[in-house]
mmCIF file of C-alpha atoms and ligand atoms in Angstrom:
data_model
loop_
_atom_site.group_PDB
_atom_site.id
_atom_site.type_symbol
_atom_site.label_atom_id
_atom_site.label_comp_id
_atom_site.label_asym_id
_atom_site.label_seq_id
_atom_site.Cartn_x
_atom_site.Cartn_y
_atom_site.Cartn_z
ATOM 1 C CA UNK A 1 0.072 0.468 30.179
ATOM 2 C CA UNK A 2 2.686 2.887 31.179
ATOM 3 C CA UNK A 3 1.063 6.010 30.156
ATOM 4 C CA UNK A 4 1.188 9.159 31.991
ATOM 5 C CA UNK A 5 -2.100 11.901 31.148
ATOM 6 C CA UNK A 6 -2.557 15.185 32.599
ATOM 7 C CA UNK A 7 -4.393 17.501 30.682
ATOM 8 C CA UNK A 8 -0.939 19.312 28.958
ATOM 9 C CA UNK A 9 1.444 16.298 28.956
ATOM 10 C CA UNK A 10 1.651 12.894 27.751
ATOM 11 C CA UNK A 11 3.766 10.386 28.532
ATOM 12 C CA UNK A 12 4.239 7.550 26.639
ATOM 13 C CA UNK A 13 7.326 4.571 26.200
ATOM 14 C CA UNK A 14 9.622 5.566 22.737
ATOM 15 C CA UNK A 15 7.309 4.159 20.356
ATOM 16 C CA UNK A 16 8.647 2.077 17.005
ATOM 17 C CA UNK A 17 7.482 2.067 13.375
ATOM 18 C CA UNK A 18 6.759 -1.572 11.836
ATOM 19 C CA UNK A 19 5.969 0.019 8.594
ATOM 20 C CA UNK A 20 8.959 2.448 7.268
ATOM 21 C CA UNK A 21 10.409 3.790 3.783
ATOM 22 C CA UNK A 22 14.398 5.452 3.368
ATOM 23 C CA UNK A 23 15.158 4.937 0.178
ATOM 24 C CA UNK A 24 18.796 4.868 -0.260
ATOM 25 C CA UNK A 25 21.918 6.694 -1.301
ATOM 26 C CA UNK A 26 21.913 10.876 0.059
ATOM 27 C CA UNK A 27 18.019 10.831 0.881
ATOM 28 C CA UNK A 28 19.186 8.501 4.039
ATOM 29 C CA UNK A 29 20.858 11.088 5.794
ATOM 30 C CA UNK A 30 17.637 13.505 5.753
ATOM 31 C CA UNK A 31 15.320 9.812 6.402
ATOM 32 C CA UNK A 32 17.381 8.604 8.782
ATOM 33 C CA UNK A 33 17.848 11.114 10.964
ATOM 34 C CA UNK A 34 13.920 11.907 11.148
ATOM 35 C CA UNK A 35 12.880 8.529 11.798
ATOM 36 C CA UNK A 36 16.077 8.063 14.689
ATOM 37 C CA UNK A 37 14.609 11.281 16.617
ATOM 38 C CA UNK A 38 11.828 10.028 18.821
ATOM 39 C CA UNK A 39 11.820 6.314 17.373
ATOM 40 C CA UNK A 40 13.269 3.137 19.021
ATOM 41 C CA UNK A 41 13.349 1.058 15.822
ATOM 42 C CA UNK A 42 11.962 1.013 12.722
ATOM 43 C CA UNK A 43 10.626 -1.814 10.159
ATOM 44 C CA UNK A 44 12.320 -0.410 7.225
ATOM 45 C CA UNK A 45 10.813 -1.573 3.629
ATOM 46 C CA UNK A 46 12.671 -3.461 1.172
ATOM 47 C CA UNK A 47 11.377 -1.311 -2.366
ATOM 48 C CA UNK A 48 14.489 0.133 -3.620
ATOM 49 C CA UNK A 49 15.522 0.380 -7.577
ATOM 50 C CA UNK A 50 16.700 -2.657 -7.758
ATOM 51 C CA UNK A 51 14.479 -4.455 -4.178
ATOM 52 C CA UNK A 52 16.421 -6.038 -1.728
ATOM 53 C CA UNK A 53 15.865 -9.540 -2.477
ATOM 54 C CA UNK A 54 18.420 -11.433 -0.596
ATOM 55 C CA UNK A 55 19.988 -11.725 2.583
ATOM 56 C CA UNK A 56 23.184 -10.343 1.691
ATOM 57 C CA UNK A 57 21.386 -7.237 -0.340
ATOM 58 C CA UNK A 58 19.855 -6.055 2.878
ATOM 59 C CA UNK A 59 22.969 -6.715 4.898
ATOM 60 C CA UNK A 60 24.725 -3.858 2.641
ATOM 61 C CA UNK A 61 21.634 -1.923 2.871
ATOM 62 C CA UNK A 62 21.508 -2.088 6.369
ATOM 63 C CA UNK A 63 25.236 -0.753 6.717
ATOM 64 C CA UNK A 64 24.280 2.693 4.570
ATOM 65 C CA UNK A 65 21.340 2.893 6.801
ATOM 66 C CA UNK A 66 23.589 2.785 9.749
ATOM 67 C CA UNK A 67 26.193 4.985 7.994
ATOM 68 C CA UNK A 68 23.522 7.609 7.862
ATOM 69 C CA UNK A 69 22.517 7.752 11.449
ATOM 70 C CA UNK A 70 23.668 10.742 13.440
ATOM 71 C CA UNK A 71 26.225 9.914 15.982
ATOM 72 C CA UNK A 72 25.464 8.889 19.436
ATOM 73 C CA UNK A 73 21.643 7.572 18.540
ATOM 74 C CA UNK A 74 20.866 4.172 18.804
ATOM 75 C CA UNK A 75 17.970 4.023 16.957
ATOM 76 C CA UNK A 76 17.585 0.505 15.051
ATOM 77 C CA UNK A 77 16.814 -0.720 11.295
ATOM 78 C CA UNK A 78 14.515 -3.611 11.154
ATOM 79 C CA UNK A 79 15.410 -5.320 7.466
ATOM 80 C CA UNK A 80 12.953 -7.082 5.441
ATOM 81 C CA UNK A 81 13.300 -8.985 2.085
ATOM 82 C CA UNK A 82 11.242 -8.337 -0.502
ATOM 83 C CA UNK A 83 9.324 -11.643 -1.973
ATOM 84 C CA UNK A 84 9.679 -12.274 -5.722
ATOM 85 C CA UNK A 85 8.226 -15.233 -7.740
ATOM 86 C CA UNK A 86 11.874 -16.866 -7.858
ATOM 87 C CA UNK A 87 12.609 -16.326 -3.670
ATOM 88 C CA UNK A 88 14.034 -19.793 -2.869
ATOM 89 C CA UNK A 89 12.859 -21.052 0.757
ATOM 90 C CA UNK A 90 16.248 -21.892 1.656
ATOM 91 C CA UNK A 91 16.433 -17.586 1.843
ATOM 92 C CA UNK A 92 14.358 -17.945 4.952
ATOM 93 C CA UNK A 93 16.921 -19.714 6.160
ATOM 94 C CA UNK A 94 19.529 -17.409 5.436
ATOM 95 C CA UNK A 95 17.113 -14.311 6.750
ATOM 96 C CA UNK A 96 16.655 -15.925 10.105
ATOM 97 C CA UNK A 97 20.174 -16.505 10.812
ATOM 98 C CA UNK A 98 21.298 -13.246 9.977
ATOM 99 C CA UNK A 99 19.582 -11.954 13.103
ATOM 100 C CA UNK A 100 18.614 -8.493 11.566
ATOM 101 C CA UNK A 101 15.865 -9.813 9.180
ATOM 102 C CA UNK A 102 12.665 -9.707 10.767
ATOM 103 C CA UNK A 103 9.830 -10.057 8.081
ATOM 104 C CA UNK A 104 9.302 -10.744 4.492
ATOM 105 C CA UNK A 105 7.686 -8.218 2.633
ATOM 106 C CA UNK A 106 4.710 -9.206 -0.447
ATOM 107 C CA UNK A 107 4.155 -7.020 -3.414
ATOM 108 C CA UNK A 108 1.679 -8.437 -6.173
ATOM 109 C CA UNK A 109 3.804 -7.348 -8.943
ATOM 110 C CA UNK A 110 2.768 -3.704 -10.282
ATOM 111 C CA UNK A 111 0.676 -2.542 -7.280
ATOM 112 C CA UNK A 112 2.595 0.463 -6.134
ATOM 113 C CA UNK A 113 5.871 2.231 -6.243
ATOM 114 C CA UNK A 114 9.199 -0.343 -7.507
ATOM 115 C CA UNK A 115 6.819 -3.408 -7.367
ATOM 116 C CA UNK A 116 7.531 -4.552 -10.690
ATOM 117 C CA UNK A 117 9.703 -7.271 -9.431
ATOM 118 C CA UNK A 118 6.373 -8.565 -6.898
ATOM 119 C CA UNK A 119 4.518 -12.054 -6.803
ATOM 120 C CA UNK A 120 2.707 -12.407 -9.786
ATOM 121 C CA UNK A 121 0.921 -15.445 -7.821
ATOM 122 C CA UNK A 122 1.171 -16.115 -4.443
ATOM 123 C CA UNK A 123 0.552 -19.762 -5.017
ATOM 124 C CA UNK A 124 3.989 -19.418 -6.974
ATOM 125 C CA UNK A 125 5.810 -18.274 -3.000
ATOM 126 C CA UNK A 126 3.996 -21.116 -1.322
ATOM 127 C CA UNK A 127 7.014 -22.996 -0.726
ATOM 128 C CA UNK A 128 8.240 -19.922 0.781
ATOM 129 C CA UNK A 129 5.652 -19.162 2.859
ATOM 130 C CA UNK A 130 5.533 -22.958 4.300
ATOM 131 C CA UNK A 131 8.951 -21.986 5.557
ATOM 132 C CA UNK A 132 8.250 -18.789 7.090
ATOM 133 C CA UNK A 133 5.085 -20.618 8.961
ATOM 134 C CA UNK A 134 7.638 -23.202 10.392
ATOM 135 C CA UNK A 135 10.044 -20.477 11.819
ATOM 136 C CA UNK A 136 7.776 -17.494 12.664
ATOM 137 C CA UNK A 137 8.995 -14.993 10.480
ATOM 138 C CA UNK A 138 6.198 -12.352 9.684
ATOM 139 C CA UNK A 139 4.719 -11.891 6.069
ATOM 140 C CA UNK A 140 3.798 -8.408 5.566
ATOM 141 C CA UNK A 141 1.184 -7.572 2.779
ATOM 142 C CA UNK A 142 0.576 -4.709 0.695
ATOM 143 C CA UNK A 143 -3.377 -5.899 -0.020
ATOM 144 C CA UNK A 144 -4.168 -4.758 -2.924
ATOM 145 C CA UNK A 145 -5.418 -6.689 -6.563
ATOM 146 C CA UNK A 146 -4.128 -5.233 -9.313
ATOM 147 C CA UNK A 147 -6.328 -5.549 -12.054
ATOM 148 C CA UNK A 148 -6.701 -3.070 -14.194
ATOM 149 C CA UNK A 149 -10.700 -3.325 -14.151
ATOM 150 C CA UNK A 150 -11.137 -3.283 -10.645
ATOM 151 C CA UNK A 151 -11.660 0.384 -9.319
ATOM 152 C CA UNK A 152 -8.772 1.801 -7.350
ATOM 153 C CA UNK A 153 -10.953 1.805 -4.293
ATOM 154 C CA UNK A 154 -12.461 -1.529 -4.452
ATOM 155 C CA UNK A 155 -8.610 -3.105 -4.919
ATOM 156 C CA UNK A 156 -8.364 -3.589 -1.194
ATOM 157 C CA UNK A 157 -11.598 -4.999 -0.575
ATOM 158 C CA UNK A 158 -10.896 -7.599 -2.882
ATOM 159 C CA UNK A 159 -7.876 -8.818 -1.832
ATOM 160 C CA UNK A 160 -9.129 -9.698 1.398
ATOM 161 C CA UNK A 161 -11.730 -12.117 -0.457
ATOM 162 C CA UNK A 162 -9.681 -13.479 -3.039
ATOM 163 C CA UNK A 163 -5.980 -13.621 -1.075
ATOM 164 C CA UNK A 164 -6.064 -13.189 2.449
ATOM 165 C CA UNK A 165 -8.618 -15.187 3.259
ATOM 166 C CA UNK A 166 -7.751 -18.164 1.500
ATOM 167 C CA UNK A 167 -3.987 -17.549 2.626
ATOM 168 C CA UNK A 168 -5.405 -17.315 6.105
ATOM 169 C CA UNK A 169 -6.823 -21.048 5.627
ATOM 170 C CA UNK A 170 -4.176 -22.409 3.689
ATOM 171 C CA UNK A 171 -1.321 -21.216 6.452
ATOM 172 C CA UNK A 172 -3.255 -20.438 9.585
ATOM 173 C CA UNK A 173 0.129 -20.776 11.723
ATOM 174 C CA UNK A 174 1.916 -18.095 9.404
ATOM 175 C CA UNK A 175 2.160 -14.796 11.129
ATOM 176 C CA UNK A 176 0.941 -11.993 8.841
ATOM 177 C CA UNK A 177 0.765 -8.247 9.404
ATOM 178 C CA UNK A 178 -2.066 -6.537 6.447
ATOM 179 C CA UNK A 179 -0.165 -2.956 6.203
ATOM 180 C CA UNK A 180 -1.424 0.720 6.183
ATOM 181 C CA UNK A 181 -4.923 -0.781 5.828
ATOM 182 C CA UNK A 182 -7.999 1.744 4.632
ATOM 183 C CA UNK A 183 -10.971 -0.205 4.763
ATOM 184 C CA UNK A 184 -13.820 -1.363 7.382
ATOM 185 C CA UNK A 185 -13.387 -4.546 5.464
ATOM 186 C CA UNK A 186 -9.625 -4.753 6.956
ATOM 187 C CA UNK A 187 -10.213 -3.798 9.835
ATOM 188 C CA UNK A 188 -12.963 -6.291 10.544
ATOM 189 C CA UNK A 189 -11.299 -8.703 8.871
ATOM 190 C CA UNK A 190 -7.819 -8.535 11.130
ATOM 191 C CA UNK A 191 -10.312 -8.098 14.393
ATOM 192 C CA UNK A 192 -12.181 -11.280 14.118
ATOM 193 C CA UNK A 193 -8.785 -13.068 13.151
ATOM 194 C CA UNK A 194 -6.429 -15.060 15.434
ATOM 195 C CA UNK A 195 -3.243 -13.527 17.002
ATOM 196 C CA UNK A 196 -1.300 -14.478 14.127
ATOM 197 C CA UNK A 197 -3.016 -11.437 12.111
ATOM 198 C CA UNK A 198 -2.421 -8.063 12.480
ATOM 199 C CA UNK A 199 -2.557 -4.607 10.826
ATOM 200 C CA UNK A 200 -0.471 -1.322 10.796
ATOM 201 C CA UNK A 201 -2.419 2.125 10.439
ATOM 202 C CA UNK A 202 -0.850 4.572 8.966
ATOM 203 C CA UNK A 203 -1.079 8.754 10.206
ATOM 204 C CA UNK A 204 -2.555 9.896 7.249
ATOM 205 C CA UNK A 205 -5.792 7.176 6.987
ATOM 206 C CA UNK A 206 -6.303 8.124 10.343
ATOM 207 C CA UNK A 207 -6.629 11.918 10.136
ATOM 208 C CA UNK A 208 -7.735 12.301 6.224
ATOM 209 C CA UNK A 209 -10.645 10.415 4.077
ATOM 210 C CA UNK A 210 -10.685 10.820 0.025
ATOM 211 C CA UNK A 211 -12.013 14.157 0.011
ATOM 212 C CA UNK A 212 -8.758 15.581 1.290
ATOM 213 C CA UNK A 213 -7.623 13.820 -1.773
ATOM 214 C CA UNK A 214 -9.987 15.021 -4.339
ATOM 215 C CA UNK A 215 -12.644 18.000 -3.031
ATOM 216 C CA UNK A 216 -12.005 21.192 -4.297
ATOM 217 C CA UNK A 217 -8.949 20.697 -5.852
ATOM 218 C CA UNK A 218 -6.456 17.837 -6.342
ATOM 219 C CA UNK A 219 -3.506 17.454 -3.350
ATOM 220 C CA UNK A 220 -1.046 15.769 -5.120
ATOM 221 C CA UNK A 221 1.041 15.420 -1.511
ATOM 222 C CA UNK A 222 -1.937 13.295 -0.192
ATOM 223 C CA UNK A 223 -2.268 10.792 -2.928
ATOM 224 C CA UNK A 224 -0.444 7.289 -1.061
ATOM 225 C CA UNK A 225 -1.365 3.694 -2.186
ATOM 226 C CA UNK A 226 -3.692 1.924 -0.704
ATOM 227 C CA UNK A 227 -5.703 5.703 -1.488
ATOM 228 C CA UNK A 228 -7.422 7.238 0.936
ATOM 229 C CA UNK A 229 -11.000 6.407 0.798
ATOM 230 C CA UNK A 230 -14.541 7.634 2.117
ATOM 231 C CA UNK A 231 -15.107 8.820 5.811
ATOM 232 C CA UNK A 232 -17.085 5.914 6.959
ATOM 233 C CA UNK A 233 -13.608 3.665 6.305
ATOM 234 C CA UNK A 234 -11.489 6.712 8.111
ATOM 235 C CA UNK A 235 -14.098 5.972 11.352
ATOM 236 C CA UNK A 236 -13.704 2.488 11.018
ATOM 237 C CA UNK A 237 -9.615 2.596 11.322
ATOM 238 C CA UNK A 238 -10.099 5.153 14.441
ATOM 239 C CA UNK A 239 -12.266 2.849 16.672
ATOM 240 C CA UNK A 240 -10.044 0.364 15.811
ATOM 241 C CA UNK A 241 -6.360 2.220 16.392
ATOM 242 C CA UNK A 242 -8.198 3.442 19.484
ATOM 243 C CA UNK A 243 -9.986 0.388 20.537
ATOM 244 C CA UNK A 244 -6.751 -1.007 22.540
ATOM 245 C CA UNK A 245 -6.530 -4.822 20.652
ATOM 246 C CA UNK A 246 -3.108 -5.679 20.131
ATOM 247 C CA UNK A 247 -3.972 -6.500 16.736
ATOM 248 C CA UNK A 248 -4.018 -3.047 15.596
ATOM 249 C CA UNK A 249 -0.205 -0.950 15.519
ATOM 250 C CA UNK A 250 1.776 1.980 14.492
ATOM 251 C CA UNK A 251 3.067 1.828 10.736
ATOM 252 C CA UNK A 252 3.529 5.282 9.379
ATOM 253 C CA UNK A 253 4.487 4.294 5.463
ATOM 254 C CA UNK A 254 6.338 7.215 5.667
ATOM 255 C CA UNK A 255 7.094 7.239 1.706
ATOM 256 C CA UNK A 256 9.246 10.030 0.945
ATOM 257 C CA UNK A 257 9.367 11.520 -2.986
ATOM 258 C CA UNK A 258 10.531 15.061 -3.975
ATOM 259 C CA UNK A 259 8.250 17.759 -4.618
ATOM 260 C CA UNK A 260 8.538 17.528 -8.487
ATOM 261 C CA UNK A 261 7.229 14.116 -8.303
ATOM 262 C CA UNK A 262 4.364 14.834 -6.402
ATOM 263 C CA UNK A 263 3.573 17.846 -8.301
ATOM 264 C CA UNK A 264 3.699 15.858 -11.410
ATOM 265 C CA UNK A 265 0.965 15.130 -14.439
ATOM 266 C CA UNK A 266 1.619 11.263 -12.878
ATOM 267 C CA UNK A 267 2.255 12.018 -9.221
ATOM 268 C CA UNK A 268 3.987 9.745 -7.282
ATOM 269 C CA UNK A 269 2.577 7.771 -4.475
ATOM 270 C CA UNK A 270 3.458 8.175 -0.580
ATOM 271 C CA UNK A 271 2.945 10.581 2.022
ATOM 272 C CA UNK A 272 6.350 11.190 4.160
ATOM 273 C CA UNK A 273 5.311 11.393 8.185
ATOM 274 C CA UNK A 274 8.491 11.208 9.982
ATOM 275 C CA UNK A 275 9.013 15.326 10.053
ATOM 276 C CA UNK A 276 6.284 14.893 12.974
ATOM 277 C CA UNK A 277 5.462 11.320 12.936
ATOM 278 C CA UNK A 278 4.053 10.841 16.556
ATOM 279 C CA UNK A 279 2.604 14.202 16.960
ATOM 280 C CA UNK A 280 0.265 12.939 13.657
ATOM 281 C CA UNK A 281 -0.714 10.140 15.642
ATOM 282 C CA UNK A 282 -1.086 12.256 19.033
ATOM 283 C CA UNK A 283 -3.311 14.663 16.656
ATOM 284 C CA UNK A 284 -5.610 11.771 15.771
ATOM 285 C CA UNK A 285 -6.092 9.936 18.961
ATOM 286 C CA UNK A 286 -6.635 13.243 20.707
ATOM 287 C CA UNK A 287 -9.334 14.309 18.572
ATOM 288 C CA UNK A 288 -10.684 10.625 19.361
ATOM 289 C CA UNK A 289 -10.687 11.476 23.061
ATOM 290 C CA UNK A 290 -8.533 8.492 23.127
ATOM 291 C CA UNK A 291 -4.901 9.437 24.176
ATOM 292 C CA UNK A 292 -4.724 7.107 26.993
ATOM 293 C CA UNK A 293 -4.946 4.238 23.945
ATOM 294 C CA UNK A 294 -1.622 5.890 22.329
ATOM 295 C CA UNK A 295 1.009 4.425 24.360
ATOM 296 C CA UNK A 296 -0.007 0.734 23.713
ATOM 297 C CA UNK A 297 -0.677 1.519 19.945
ATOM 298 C CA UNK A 298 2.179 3.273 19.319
ATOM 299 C CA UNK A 299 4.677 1.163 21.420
ATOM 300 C CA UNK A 300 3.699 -2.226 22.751
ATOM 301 C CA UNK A 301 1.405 -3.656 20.464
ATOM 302 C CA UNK A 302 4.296 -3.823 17.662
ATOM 303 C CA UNK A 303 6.861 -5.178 19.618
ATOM 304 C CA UNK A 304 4.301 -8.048 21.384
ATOM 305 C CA UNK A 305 3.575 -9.387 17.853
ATOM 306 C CA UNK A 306 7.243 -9.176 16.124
ATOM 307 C CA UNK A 307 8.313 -10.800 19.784
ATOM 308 C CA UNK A 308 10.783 -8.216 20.623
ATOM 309 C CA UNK A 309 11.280 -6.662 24.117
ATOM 310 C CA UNK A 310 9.489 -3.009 25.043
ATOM 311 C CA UNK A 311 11.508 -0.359 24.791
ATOM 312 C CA UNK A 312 12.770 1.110 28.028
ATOM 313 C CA UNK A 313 12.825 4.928 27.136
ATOM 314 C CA UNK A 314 10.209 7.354 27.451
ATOM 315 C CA UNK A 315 9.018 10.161 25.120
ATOM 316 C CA UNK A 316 7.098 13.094 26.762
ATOM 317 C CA UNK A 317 4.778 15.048 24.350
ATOM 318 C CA UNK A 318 3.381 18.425 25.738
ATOM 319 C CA UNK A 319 0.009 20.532 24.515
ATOM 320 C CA UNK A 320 1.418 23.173 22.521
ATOM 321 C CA UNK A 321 0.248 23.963 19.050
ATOM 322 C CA UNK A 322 2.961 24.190 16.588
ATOM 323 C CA UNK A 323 2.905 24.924 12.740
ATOM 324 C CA UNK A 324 4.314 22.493 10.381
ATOM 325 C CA UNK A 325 7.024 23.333 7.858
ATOM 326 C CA UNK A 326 5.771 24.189 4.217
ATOM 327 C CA UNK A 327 8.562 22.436 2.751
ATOM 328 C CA UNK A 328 11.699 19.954 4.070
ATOM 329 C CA UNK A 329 14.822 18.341 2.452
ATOM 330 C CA UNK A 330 15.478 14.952 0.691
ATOM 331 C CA UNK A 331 18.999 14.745 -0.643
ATOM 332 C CA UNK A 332 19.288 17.526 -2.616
ATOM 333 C CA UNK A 333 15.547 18.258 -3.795
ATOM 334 C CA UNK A 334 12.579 20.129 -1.626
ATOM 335 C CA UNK A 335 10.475 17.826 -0.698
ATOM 336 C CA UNK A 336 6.790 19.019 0.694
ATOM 337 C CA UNK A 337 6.087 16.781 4.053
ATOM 338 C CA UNK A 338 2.510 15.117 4.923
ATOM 339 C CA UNK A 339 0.107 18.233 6.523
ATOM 340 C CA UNK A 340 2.578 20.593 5.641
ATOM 341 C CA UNK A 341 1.721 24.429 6.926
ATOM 342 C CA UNK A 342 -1.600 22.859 9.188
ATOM 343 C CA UNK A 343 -1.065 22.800 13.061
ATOM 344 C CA UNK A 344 -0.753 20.183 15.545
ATOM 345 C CA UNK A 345 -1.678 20.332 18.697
ATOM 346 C CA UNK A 346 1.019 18.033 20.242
ATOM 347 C CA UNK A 347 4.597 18.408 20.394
ATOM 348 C CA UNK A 348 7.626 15.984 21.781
ATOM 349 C CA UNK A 349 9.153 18.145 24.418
ATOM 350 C CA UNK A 350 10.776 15.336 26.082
ATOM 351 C CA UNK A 351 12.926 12.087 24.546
ATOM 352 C CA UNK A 352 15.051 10.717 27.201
HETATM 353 O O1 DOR B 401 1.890 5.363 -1.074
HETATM 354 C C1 DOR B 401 2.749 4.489 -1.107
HETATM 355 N N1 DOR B 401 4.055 4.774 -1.297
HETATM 356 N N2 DOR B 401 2.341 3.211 -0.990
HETATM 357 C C2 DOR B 401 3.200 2.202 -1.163
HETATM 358 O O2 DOR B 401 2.769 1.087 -1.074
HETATM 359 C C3 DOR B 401 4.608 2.454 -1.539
HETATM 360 C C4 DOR B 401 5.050 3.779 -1.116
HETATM 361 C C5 DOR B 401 6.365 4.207 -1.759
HETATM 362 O O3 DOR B 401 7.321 3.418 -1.716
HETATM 363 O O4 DOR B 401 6.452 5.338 -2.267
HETATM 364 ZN ZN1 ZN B 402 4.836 1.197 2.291
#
């Protein structure tokens, strides 16, 4: 689209991230800032201790965020609500006229970090959902069953048979983005859907497979939910990041934790992305001989679906390997970032 490759430089417009975690309280200033540095906007997720639930919640939420970003930026929080069994539709309502809600966010209750509050049944949110249909307002799904007999790595598999697809039928005018999927399953799934279905990759599925995870040695700092899972699935998510359908968009999950938590007999969940967020991406499209595909990926497909205008800046990214940090800042506590120490290739030089 507006894309400028030479063989050193790329030019793409400021890209956005429809798939984003801050947390809250004195981790905002270190999230916030990272996020607001080459990033237009950002989709920001609604799993705090207590979740924002309600209009109102994410209203005072959205003030800290904006409280936290350094002076002179524009940069843009894009609230979400997070869907419990006891949401009432007339909270769509609300959401829509508040102007800064733009999606509704689906947990099934105990699939990942502060879901304990999720859907226990999505036929229990169907009133909800009939709503959201009616006004456009996007459902965004963490896909995963969470049934304690069902391996880890078959959880999102099956939630595309046994959810999506019959929420698909049941609400085929309901706009619904399938988040940080990991699986050729998703991915085929989303592609032969309408235009009302989308996905978000995230930076880490696209550059790592499960034995990054698990082969010689365990790396606590690249265990995230949905896991990371065989190479074959990693392929799959490349061709279709790179294969230029607008169906397919930047969503880093950027899920910051401390290092103790990581490093931790029960190790948290979440990789955090935003220390180099497009340069990840730039890394894995690159080594897809597919950098032309970035700009659309990374800053028009998003936008298109969520029906908000393109951004009008421009962010110029320059071949010139650069080391990553071994260790960054969140609050108060050392936190160790996603491909910490390894090299990328690509670095923003210019973010007008
Ligand atoms: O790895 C993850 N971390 N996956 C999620 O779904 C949640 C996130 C978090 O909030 O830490
Ligand atoms: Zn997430």
């Amino acid at each position: 689209m507006s894309t400028t490759l030479t063989l050193d430089t790329l030019t793409i417009t400021q890209p956005d991230d429809w798939h984003l975690h801050l947390r809250d309280g004195p981790a905002l200033h270190h999230t916030v800032s990272d996020v607001a540095r080459h990033f237009a906007r950002a989709i920001v997720m609604p799993n705090l201790a207590p979740p924002v639930i309600t209009t109102a919640q994410a209203a005072d939420y959205r003030e800290r965020i904006l409280a936290a970003r350094p002076k002179g930026n524009d940069w843009q929080p894009l609230m979400v609500l997070y869907l419990t069994d006891n949401t009432p539709a007339d909270e769509i309502d609300r959401a829509i006229n508040s102007g800064f809600i733009h999606a509704i966010k689906y947990y099934p209750a105990g699939a990942t970090t502060n879901s304990d509050s999720g859907v226990t049944d999505i036929k229990k949110v169907y009133p909800v959902l009939e709503r959201m249909q009616k006004c456009g307002l996007p459902l965004l799904l963490h896909g995963e069953v969470t049934d304690a007999h069902i391996d880890i790595f078959d959880r999102e598999a099956v939630f595309i048979e046994r959810t999506l697809n019959p929420l698909c039928v049941q609400f085929p005018g309901l706009k619904i983005v399938l988040e940080h999927i990991t699986t050729a399953q998703s991915a085929q799934f989303v592609a032969s859907g309408g235009e009302n279905l989308a996905a978000t990759i995230t930076p880490q599925h696209l550059l790592y497979n499960r034995n990054d995870l698990l082969a010689g040695g365990i790396r606590p700092h690249n265990y995230c939910l949905p896991i990371l899972k065989r190479s074959s699935h990693q392929q799959a998510l490349i061709e279709a990041a790179t294969s230029d359908s607008g169906q397919f968009f930047l969503g880093t999950d950027s899920a910051p934790h401390p290092q103790n938590k990581k490093e931790n007999a029960c190790g948290c969940a979440g990789c955090y992305s935003h220390h180099a967020a497009i340069e990840l991406y730039a890394e894995a499209f690159d080594r897809a001989g597919a950098l032309d595909k970035l700009d659309n990926f990374a800053s028009h497909f998003g936008p298109s679906f969520y029906g908000l205008p393109v951004n009008q800046k421009k962010l110029t990214l320059r071949r010139a390997p650069w080391q990553l940090p071994a260790t960054t800042q969140l609050g108060g506590d050392p936190m160790v970032p996603f491909y910490a120490s390894e090299t990328l290739q690509w670095a923003v030089v210019d973010g007008e």
